[in-house]
Coordinates of C-alpha atoms and ligand atoms in Angstrom, one line a residue:
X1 CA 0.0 0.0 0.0
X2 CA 1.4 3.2 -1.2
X3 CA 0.5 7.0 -0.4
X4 CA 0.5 9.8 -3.4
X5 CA 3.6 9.7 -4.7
X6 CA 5.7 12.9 -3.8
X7 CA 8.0 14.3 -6.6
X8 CA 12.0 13.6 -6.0
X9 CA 13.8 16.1 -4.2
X10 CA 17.0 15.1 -6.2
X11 CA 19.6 17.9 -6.8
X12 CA 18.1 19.4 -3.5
X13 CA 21.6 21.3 -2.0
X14 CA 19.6 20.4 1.9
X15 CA 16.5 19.5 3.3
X16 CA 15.6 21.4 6.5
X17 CA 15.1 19.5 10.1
X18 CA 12.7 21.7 12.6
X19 CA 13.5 19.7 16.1
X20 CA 10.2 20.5 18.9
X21 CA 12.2 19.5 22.1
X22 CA 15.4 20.0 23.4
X23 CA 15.6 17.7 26.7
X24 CA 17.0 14.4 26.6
X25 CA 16.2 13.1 23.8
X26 CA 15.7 16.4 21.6
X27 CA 19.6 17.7 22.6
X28 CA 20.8 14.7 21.8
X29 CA 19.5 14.5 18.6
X30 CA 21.1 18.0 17.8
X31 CA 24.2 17.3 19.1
X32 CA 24.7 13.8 16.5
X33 CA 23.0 16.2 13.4
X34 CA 25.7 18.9 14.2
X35 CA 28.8 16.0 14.6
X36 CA 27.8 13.6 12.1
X37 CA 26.7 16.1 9.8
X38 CA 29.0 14.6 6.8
X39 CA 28.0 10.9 7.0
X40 CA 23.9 12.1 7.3
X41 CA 24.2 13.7 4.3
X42 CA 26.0 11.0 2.7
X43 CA 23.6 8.4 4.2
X44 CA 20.5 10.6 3.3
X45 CA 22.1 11.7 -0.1
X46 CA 21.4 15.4 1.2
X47 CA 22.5 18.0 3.7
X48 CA 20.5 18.1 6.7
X49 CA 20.1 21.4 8.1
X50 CA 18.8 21.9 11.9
X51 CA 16.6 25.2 11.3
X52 CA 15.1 25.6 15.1
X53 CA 14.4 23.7 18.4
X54 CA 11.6 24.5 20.0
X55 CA 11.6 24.4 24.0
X56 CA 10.0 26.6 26.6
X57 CA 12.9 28.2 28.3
X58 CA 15.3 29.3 25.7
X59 CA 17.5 31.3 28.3
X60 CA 18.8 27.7 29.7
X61 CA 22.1 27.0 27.8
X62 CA 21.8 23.5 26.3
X63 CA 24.8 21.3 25.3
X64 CA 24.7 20.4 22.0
X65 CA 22.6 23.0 20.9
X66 CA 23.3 26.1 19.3
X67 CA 21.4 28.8 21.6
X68 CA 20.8 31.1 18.5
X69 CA 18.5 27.8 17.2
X70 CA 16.2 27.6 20.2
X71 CA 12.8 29.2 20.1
X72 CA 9.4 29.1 22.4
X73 CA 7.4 30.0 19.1
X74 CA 6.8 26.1 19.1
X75 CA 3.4 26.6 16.5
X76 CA 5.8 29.1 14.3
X77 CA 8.3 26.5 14.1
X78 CA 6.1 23.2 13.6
X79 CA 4.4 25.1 10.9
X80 CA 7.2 26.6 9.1
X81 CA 7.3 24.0 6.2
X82 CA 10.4 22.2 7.0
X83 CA 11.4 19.5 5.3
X84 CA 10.9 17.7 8.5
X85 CA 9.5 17.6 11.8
X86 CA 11.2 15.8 14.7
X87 CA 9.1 16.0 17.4
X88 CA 10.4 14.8 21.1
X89 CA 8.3 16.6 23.3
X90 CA 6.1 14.0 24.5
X91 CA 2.5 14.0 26.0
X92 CA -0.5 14.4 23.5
X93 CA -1.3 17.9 23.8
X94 CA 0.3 20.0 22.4
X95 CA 2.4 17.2 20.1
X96 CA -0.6 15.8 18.6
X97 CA -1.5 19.9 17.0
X98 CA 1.5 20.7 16.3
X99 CA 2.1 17.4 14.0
X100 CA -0.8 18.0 12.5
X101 CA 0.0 21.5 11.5
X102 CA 3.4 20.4 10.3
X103 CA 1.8 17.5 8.1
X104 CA -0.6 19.7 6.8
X105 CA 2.2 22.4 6.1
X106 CA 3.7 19.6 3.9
X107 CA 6.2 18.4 6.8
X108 CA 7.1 14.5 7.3
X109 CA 7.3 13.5 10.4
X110 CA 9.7 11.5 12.6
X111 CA 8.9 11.0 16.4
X112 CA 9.2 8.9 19.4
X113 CA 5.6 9.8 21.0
X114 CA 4.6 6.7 22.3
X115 CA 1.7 8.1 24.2
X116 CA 0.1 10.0 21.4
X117 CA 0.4 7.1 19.0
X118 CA -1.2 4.6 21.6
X119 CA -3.6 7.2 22.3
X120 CA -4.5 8.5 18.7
X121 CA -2.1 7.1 16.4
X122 CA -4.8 6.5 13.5
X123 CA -5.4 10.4 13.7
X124 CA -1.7 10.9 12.7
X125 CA -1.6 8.5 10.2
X126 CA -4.8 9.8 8.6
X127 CA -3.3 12.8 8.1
X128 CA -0.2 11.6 7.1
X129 CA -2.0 9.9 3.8
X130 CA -3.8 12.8 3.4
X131 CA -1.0 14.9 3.5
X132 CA 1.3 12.5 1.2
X133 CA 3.9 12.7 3.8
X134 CA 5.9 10.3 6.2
X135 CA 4.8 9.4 9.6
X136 CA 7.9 7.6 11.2
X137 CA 8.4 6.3 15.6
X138 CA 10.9 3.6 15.4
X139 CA 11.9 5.6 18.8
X140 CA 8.3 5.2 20.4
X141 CA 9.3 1.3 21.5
X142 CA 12.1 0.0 22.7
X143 CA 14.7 3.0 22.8
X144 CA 17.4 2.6 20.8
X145 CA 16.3 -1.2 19.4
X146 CA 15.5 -1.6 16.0
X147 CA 12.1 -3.3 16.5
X148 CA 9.0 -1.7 14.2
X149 CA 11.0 -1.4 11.3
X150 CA 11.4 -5.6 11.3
X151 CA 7.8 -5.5 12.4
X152 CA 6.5 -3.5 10.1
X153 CA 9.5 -4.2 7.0
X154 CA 10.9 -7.3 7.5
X155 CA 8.2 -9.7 8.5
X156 CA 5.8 -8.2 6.1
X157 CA 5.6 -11.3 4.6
X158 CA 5.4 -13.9 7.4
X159 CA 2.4 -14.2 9.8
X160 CA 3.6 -13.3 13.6
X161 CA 1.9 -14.8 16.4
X162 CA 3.8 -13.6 19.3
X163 CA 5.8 -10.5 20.5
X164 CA 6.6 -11.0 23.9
X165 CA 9.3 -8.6 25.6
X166 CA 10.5 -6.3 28.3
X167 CA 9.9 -2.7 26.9
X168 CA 10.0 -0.8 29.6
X169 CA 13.8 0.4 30.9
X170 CA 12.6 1.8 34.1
X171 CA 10.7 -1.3 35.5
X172 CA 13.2 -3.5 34.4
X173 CA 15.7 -1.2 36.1
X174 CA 13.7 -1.4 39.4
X175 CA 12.7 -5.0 39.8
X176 CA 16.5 -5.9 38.8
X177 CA 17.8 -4.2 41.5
X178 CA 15.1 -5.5 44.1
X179 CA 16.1 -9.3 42.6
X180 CA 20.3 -8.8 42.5
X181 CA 20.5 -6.6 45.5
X182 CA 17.9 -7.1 47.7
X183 CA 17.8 -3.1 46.9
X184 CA 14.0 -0.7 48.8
X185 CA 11.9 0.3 45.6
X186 CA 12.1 3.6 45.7
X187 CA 15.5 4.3 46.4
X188 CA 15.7 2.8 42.9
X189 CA 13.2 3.9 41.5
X190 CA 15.1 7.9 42.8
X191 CA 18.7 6.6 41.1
X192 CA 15.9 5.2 37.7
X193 CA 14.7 8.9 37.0
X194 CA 18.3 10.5 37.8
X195 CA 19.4 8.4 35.2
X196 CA 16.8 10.0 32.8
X197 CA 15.0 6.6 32.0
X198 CA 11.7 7.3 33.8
X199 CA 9.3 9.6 33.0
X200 CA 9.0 13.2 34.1
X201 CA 5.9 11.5 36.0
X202 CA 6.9 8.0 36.8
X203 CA 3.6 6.5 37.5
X204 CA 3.5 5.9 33.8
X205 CA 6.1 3.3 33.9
X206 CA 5.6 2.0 37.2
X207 CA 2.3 1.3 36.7
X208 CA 2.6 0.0 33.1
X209 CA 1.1 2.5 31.4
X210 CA 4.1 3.5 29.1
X211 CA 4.5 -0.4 28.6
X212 CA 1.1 -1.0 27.1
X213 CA 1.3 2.1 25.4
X214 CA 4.4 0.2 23.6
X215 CA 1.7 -3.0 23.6
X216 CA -0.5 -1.2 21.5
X217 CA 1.7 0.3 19.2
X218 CA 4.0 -3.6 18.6
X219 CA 0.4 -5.5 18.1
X220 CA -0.7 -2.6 15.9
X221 CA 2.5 -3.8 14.1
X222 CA 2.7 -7.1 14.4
X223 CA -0.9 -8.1 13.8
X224 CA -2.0 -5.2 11.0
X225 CA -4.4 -4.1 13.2
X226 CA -5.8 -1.1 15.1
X227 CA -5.6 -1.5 18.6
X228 CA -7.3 1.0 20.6
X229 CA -5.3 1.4 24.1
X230 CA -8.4 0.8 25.9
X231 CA -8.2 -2.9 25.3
X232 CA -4.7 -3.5 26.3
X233 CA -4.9 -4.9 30.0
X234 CA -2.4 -3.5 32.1
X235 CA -1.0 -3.9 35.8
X236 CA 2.2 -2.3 36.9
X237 CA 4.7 -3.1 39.7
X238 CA 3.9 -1.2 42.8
X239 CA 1.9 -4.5 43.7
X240 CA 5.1 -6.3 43.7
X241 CA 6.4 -7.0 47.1
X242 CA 9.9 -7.9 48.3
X243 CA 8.5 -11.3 49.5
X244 CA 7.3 -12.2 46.0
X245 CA 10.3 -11.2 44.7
X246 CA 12.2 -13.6 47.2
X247 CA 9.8 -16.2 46.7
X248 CA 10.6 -16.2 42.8
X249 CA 14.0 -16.5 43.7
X250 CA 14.0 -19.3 45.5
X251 CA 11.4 -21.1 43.2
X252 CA 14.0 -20.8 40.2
X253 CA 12.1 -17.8 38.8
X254 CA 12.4 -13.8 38.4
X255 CA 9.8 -11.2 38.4
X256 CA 9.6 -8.9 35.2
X257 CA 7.3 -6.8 33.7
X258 CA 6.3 -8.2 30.2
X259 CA 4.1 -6.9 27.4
X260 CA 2.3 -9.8 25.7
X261 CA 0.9 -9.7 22.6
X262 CA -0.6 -12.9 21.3
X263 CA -2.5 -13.9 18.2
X264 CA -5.6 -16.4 19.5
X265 CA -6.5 -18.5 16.7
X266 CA -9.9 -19.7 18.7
X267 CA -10.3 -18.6 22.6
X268 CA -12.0 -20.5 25.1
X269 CA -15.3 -18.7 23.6
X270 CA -14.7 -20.1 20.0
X271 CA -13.4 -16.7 18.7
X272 CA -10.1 -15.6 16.8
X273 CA -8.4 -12.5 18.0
X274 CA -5.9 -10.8 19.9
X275 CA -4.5 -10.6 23.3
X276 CA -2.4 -7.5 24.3
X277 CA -1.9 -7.5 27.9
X278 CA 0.9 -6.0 30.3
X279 CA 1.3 -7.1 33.6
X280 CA 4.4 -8.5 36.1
X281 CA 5.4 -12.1 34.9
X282 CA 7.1 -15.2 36.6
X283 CA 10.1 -15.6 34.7
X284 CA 11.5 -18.9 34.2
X285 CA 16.1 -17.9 35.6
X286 CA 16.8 -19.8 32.4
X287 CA 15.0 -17.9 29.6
X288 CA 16.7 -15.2 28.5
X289 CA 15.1 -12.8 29.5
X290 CA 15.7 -13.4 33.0
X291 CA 19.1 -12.1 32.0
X292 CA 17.8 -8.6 30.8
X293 CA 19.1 -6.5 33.6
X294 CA 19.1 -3.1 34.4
X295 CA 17.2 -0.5 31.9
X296 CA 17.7 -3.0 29.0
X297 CA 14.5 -4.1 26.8
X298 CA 14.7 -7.3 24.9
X299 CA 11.8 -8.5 22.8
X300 CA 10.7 -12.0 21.4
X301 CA 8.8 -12.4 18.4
X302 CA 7.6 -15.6 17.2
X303 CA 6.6 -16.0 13.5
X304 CA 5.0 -18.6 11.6
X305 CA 7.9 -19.1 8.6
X306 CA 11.0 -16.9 10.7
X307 CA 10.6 -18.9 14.1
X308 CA 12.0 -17.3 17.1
X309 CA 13.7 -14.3 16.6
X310 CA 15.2 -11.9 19.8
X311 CA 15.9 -8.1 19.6
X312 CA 17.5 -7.1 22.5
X313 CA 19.7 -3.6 23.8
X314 CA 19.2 -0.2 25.0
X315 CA 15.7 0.8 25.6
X316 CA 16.0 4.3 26.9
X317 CA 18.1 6.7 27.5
X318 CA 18.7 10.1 25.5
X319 CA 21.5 9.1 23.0
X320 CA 20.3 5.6 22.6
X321 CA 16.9 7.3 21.8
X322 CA 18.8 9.4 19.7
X323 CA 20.2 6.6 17.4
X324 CA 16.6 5.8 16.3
X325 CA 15.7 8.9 15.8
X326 CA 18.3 9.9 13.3
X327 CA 17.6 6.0 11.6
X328 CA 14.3 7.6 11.1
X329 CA 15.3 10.7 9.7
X330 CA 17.8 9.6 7.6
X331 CA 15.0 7.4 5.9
X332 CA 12.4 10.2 5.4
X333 CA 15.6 12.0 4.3
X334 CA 16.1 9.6 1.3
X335 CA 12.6 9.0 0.4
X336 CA 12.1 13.1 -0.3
X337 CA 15.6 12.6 -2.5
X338 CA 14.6 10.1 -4.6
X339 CA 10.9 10.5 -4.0
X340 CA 8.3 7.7 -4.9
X341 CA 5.8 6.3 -2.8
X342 CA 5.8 6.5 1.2
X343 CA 4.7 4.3 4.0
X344 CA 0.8 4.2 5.0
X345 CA -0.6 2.2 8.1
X346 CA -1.6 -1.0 7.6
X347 CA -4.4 -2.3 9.5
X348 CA -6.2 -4.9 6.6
X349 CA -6.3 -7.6 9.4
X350 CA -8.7 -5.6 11.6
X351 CA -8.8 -8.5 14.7
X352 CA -10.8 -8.1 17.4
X353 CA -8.7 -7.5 20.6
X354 CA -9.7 -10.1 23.1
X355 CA -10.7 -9.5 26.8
X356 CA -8.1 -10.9 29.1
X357 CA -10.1 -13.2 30.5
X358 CA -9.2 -15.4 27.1
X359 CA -5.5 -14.9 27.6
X360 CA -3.8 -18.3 28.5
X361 CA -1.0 -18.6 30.3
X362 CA 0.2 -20.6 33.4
X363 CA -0.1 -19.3 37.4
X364 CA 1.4 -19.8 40.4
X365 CA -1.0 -18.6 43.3
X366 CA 0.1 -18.6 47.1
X367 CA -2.2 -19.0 49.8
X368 CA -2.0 -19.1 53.3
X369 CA -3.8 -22.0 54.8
X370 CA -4.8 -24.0 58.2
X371 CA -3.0 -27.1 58.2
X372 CA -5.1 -29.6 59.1
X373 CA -6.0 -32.6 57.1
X374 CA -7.8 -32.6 53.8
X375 CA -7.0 -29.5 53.3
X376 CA -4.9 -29.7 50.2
X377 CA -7.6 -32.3 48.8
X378 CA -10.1 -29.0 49.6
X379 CA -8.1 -26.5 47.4
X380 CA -7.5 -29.1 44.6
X381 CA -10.8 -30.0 44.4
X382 CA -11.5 -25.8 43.8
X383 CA -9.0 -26.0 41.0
X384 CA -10.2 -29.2 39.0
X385 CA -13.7 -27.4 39.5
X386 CA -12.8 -24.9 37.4
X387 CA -11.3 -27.2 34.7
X388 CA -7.5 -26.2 35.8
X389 CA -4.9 -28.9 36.4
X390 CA -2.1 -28.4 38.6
X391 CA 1.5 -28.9 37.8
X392 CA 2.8 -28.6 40.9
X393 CA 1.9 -28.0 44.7
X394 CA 4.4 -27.2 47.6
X395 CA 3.2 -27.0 51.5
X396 CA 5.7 -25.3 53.9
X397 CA 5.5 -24.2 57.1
X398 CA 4.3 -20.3 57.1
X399 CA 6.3 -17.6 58.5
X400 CA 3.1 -16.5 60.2
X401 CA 3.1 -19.5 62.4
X402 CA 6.7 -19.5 63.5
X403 CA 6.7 -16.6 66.1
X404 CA 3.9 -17.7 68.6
X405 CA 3.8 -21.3 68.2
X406 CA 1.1 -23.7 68.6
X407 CA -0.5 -21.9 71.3
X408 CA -0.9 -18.6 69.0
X409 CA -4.0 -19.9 67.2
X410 CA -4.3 -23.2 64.5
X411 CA -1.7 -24.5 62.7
X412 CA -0.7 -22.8 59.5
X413 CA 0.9 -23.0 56.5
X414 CA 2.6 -21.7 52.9
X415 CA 0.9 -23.4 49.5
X416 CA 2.5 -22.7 46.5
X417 CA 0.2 -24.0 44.0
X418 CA 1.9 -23.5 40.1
X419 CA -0.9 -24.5 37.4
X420 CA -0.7 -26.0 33.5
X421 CA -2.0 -23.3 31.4
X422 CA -5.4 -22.6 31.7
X423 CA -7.9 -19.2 30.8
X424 CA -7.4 -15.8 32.7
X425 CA -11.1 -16.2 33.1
X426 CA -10.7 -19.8 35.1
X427 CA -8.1 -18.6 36.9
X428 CA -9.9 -15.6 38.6
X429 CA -12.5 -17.7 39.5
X430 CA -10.4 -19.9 41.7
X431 CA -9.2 -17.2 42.9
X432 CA -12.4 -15.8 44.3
X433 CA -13.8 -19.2 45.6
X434 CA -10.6 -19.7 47.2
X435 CA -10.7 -16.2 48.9
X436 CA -13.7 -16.9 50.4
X437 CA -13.2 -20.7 51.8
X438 CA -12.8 -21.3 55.2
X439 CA -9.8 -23.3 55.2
X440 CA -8.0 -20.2 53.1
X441 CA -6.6 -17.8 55.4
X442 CA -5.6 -15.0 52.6
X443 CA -4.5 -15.6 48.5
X444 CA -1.0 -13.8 49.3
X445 CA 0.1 -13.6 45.7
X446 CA -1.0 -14.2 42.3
X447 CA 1.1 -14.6 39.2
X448 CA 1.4 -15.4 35.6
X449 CA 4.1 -17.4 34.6
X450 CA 5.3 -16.7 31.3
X451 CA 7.5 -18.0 28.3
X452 CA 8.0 -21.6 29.9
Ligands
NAP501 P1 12.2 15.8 28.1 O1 13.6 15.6 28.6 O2 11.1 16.1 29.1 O3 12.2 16.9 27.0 C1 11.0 17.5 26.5 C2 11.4 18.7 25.7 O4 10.2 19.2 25.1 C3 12.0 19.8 26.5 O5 13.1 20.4 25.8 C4 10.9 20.8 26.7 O6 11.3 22.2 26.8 C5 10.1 20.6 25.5 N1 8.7 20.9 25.6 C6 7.8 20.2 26.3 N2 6.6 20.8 26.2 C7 6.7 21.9 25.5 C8 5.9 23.0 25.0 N3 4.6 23.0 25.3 N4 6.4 24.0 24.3 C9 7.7 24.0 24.0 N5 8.6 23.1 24.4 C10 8.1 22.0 25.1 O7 11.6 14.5 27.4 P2 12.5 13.3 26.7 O8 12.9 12.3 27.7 O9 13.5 13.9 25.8 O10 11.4 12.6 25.8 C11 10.9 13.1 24.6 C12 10.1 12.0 23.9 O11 10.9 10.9 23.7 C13 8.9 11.5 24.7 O12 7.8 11.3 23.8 C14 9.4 10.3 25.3 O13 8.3 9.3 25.6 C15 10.2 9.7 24.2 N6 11.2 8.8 24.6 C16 12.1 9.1 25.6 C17 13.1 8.2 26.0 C18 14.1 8.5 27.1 O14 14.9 7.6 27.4 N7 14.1 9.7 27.6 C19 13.2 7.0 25.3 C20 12.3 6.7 24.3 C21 11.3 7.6 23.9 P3 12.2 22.7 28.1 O15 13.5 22.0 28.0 O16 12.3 24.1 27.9 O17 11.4 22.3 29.3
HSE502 N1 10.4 5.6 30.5 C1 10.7 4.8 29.4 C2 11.3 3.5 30.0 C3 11.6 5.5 28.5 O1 11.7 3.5 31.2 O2 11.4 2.5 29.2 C4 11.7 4.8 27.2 O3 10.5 4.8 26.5

């Protein structure tokens, strides 16, 4: 699928670059235009010339920026008619009207908006059709990893059933400091936004919102389908206690936070879909992406005719960010040389995204119990109930029980229950009739265990 086909640009002596943002991203992507401003052009088969980067406070000195570039006139700038528009300022307002404005003022665009384009990524790419100009994020997921590109490029021709990945820096960053170091949360989290991974408001990637944003856009991607954020489930991390994280440990697992999108050929229910989900995993210590530490992102995508295939590296940071920015621009760059036909979205699949309840995965739940028997025959029996079978069940002692001793009330102890895969939807409902049996103390923790 092509959009109008813009005339070639050939024998143009530059092509003009307006930047909107100059913070971590934005300063590094002037500073690489400025120093490699020889192999761009040669790459790009033009000149690329920085003509403005719009900021708020353009007293603040900025290295690797030119003061005499920076303007607040952010609307002046977007809609000057540059060749094109890189915008990093994030957020959707007021990104989303001023990429507009540029499109319709003839711009291409290259961003790493991850929010806007979960949020209302057909809107831009509407207008970029309209507007017979480029609409390019490789930057929105994943940093600095070349991932929608092979997404979108590569695998154009094979069917992809699974992308399954760590994809957001600052989670991964926390929950492998709580698992190597035994390090408090949000000391972490502190040292995670000094660092410049997090986001200027943090509850977006602590409570996986920036990771299902990333969801949407990769099934989007992967499946040729539009997926409207809304249906991407989502849980974060701040649930995640140090005892889980021990308990993981000492079960041969670690705790990450996954996005998970899945192709469902027919659900429980009978129907084909999607399932695009976000939500702290158990982590088998062998797979390899157990050993994706620190602010890393690695992704996993399984494909019908490629198999398994692993992308894996930097997935924040402001250079790293920087590297895919450029990628982007340099492309856009050689497309309005040579002209010809650009990219438009392609959503021909049109799935239905699935509820979670149809997701299948595997669980391990933890209860606290009396210990008394029958009691593990009672909590079976609740499990085969709902059509589950277990894979494995351990009883220990509970910490709970070790202080007062027998005289401190009945006897109690730790199950560990870990299940064969089984429905979101069956899980949940052992879940609540366990929570309310009288032999079942508390559920202490609930989780998926994924890529096993
Ligand atoms: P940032 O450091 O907060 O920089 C934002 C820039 O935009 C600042 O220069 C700010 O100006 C400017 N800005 C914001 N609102 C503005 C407005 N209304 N008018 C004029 N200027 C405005 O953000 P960032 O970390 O570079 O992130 C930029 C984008 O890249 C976001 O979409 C983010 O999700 C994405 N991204 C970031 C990373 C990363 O590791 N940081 C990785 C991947 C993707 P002032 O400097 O004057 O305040
Ligand atoms: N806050 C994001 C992260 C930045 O931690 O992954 C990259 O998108």
């Amino acid at each position: 699928m092509t959009t109008p086909t813009t005339p070639p640009d050939a024998g143009r002596r530059e092509l003009t670059v307006a930047l909107l943002g100059g913070g971590t991203v934005g300063s590094q992507v002037a500073r690489l235009l400025h120093e490699s401003a020889d192999d761009l052009a040669a790459r790009a088969g033009a000149p690329l010339r920085l003509v403005g980067v719009g900021v708020r406070d353009t007293v603040r000195p900025r290295e690797g920026i030119d003061q005499d570039l920076l303007t607040d006139d952010i609307e002046g700038l977007a809609a000057s008619g540059a060749d094109v528009v890189v915008e990093v300022l994030g957020g959707i307002e007021p990104a989303r009207s001023l990429i507009l404005a540029a499109m319709a003022a003839g711009s291409s665009i290259v961003t790493a908006n991850k929010a806007l384009l979960a949020e209302d990524g057909a809107t831009l790419h509407a207008a970029a059709e309209k507007h017979g100009v480029d609409l390019y994020y490789e930057a929105s997921v994943a940093g600095a990893i070349p991932l929608l590109r092979p997404l979108r490029d590569s695998l154009a021709g094979d069917k992809v059933r699974r992308v399954l990945g760590i994809v957001n820096g600052t989670t991964n960053f926390i929950l492998s400091a709580m698992d190597e170091n035994g390090a408090d949360y949000a000391d972490v989290l502190a040292e995670a936004q000094a660092l410049g991974y997090a986001e200027a408001d943090p509850t977006a990637d602590v409570e996986g919102y920036d990771a299902a944003q990333k969801a949407a856009i990769l099934a989007g991607l992967a499946f040729h389908t539009k997926i409207p954020l809304g249906s991407v489930y989502r849980e974060g991390i701040t649930g995640v206690t140090r005892a889980q994280v021990e308990a993981a440990i000492a079960a041969g697992y670690v705790i990450k936070l996954l996005a998970i999108c899945e192709r469902i050929e027919r659900s429980s229910e009978g129907e084909a879909g999607v399932s695009v989900r976000v939500y702290p995993a158990l982590v088998p210590a062998r797979h390899p992406l157990a050993a994706v530490h620190g602010a890393y992102n690695a992704v996993f995508v399984e494909a019908a005719a490629a198999g398994d295939l692993m992308f894996y590296g930097a997935g924040a940071g402001g250079v790293e960010t920087a590297s895919a920015v450029l990628g982007d621009l340099v492309s856009v760059a050689r497309r309005h040389v040579a002209g010809g036909p650009g990219l438009i979205e392609s959503t021909h699949a049109a799935l239905p995204v699935l509820p979670v309840g149809r997701a299948i995965t595997r669980y391990q739940v933890t209860l606290e119990v009396i210990d008394r028997p029958g009691v593990l025959a009672r909590v079976a029996r609740v499990i085969s109930r709902a059509g589950v079978s277990v894979e494995a069940m351990r009883q220990s002692a509970s910490e709970a029980r070790r202080p007062g001793g027998e005289e401190a009330g009945p006897a109690t102890a730790t199950l560990v229950i870990e299940t064969h895969t089984a429905a979101e939807s069956a899980l949940a409902s052992i879940v609540r009739a366990l929570t309310g049996d009288e032999v079942v103390l508390s559920v202490t923790s609930v989780l998926r265990v994924e890529g096993s």
